[in-house]
Coordinates of C-alpha atoms and ligand atoms in Angstrom, one line a residue:
M995 CA -27.4 123.8 112.1
E996 CA -26.4 125.6 108.9
E997 CA -22.7 125.3 109.8
Q998 CA -23.1 121.6 110.2
T999 CA -24.7 121.3 106.8
I1000 CA -21.9 123.3 105.2
T1001 CA -19.3 121.2 106.9
A1002 CA -21.0 118.0 105.9
G1003 CA -21.1 119.3 102.3
A1004 CA -17.5 120.1 102.3
A1005 CA -16.6 116.7 103.7
A1006 CA -18.6 115.0 100.9
T1007 CA -16.9 117.1 98.3
A1008 CA -13.5 116.2 99.7
T1009 CA -14.4 112.5 99.7
N1010 CA -15.6 112.7 96.1
E1011 CA -12.4 114.4 95.0
Q1012 CA -10.4 111.6 96.5
F1013 CA -12.8 109.0 95.1
E1014 CA -11.4 107.0 92.2
P1015 CA -14.3 105.3 90.4
L1016 CA -14.3 101.9 88.8
I1017 CA -15.9 102.0 85.4
L1018 CA -16.6 99.1 83.0
A1019 CA -16.7 99.8 79.3
F1020 CA -18.3 97.1 77.1
C1021 CA -16.7 97.9 73.7
C1022 CA -17.7 96.2 70.4
Y1023 CA -14.8 94.5 68.7
W1024 CA -15.2 96.2 65.3
C1025 CA -15.4 99.9 66.2
A1026 CA -15.3 100.9 69.8
Y1027 CA -12.5 98.6 70.7
A1028 CA -10.6 99.7 67.7
G1029 CA -11.2 103.3 68.7
A1030 CA -9.7 102.4 72.2
D1031 CA -6.8 100.8 70.4
L1032 CA -6.2 103.9 68.3
A1033 CA -6.4 106.1 71.4
G1034 CA -3.7 103.9 72.9
T1035 CA -1.4 103.8 69.9
S1036 CA -1.8 107.5 69.4
R1037 CA -0.8 108.0 73.1
I1038 CA -4.0 110.0 73.9
Q1039 CA -4.3 110.3 77.7
Y1040 CA -7.5 109.4 79.5
P1041 CA -8.2 108.3 83.1
T1042 CA -7.1 104.9 84.2
N1043 CA -10.4 104.2 86.0
V1044 CA -11.8 102.4 83.0
R1045 CA -11.7 98.6 82.5
I1046 CA -12.5 97.6 78.9
I1047 CA -14.5 94.4 78.2
R1048 CA -14.4 93.5 74.5
V1049 CA -17.6 92.1 73.1
Q1050 CA -18.3 91.1 69.5
C1051 CA -21.1 93.6 69.2
S1052 CA -22.8 96.1 71.5
G1053 CA -26.1 94.3 70.9
M1054 CA -24.7 91.3 72.8
V1055 CA -24.6 93.2 76.1
H1056 CA -27.5 91.9 78.1
P1057 CA -29.1 94.4 80.5
N1058 CA -28.5 92.0 83.4
L1059 CA -24.8 92.3 82.8
V1060 CA -24.9 96.0 83.3
I1061 CA -27.0 95.8 86.4
E1062 CA -24.9 93.0 87.9
A1063 CA -21.8 95.2 87.3
L1064 CA -23.4 98.2 89.0
T1065 CA -24.6 96.2 92.0
K1066 CA -21.3 94.3 92.4
G1067 CA -18.6 96.9 92.5
A1068 CA -18.6 99.1 89.4
D1069 CA -19.5 102.8 89.9
G1070 CA -20.4 103.3 86.2
V1071 CA -20.9 101.3 83.0
L1072 CA -20.4 102.3 79.4
M1073 CA -21.8 100.4 76.4
I1074 CA -20.0 101.5 73.3
G1075 CA -20.7 100.4 69.7
C1076 CA -20.4 101.3 66.1
H1077 CA -22.3 104.4 64.9
P1078 CA -25.9 103.7 63.7
G1079 CA -25.7 102.1 60.2
D1080 CA -22.1 100.9 60.8
C1081 CA -22.8 97.8 62.9
H1082 CA -21.0 94.8 61.4
Y1083 CA -24.0 92.7 62.3
L1084 CA -26.4 95.2 60.7
E1085 CA -28.7 95.9 63.6
G1086 CA -26.7 95.0 66.7
N1087 CA -26.4 98.6 67.8
L1088 CA -30.1 99.2 67.3
R1089 CA -30.6 96.3 69.7
A1090 CA -28.1 97.9 72.0
K1091 CA -30.2 101.1 72.0
S1092 CA -33.4 99.2 72.9
R1093 CA -31.4 97.5 75.7
A1094 CA -30.1 100.8 76.9
D1095 CA -33.7 102.0 77.3
A1096 CA -34.5 98.9 79.3
I1097 CA -31.4 99.5 81.4
S1098 CA -32.5 103.0 82.2
L1099 CA -35.8 101.7 83.6
M1100 CA -33.9 99.0 85.6
L1101 CA -31.7 101.6 87.1
E1102 CA -34.7 103.3 88.6
D1103 CA -35.8 100.0 90.2
F1104 CA -32.4 99.7 91.8
A1105 CA -32.4 103.4 92.9
L1106 CA -29.3 104.1 90.9
E1107 CA -28.7 107.4 89.2
P1108 CA -29.3 107.2 85.4
E1109 CA -25.9 108.9 84.8
R1110 CA -24.1 105.7 86.0
F1111 CA -24.9 104.2 82.6
R1112 CA -24.1 105.6 79.2
L1113 CA -24.5 104.3 75.6
E1114 CA -22.1 105.8 73.1
W1115 CA -21.0 105.3 69.5
V1116 CA -17.4 105.4 68.7
S1117 CA -15.8 104.5 65.3
A1118 CA -12.5 102.8 64.8
A1119 CA -11.1 106.2 63.6
E1120 CA -12.2 108.1 66.7
G1121 CA -9.4 107.5 69.2
P1122 CA -9.7 111.1 70.5
R1123 CA -13.4 110.7 70.9
F1124 CA -13.0 107.5 72.8
A1125 CA -10.6 109.2 75.2
Q1126 CA -13.0 112.1 75.5
V1127 CA -16.0 109.8 76.4
M1128 CA -13.9 108.0 79.0
T1129 CA -12.8 111.3 80.5
E1130 CA -16.3 112.7 80.7
M1131 CA -17.7 109.5 82.2
V1132 CA -15.0 109.5 84.9
E1133 CA -15.7 113.1 85.8
Q1134 CA -19.4 112.5 85.9
I1135 CA -19.1 109.5 88.2
K1136 CA -16.7 111.3 90.5
K1137 CA -19.4 114.0 90.9
L1138 CA -21.9 111.3 91.8
G1139 CA -19.7 109.5 94.2
P1140 CA -19.4 105.7 94.8
S1141 CA -22.2 103.4 93.9
P1142 CA -24.5 102.9 96.9
F1143 CA -24.0 99.1 96.4
R1144 CA -20.3 99.4 97.0
A1145 CA -20.7 100.0 100.7
A1146 CA -23.3 97.3 101.0
Ligands
LIG2069 FE1 -20.1 97.3 66.6 FE2 -22.4 95.9 66.3 S1 -20.4 95.4 65.6 S2 -22.1 97.7 67.4

């Protein structure tokens, strides 16, 4: 019995190591997207698992968009905006924070791990930080494995 458990665990690890997650990153135009651009022009490497969706402000990302993404193929979702106090629409990122709290509750309802969603602040000057956040998120989702909604 114990041997079967160990074998199953090893198989799961092997599967997760081969697993390449799909991650969506909603990036605000003014800071996060510019940070991604800087990472690119600076040739900073980060995993190719991330698909960037540019939005005008992180406060525009409705929680339903995040849930829809996670239930229709994405393994993880990032919402990235300007640092607090730097939002070009004054309070958009504060709204994003409130929405992130709502998203965390919704993830519970959908029996999804809270780590599949992450809210981050990245400025236009933080290309290395953008790449670091992407790398961390991909590693985190690889450990979790595919979204349970993928198979369904
Ligand atoms: Fe960047 Fe609002 S413009 S978070």
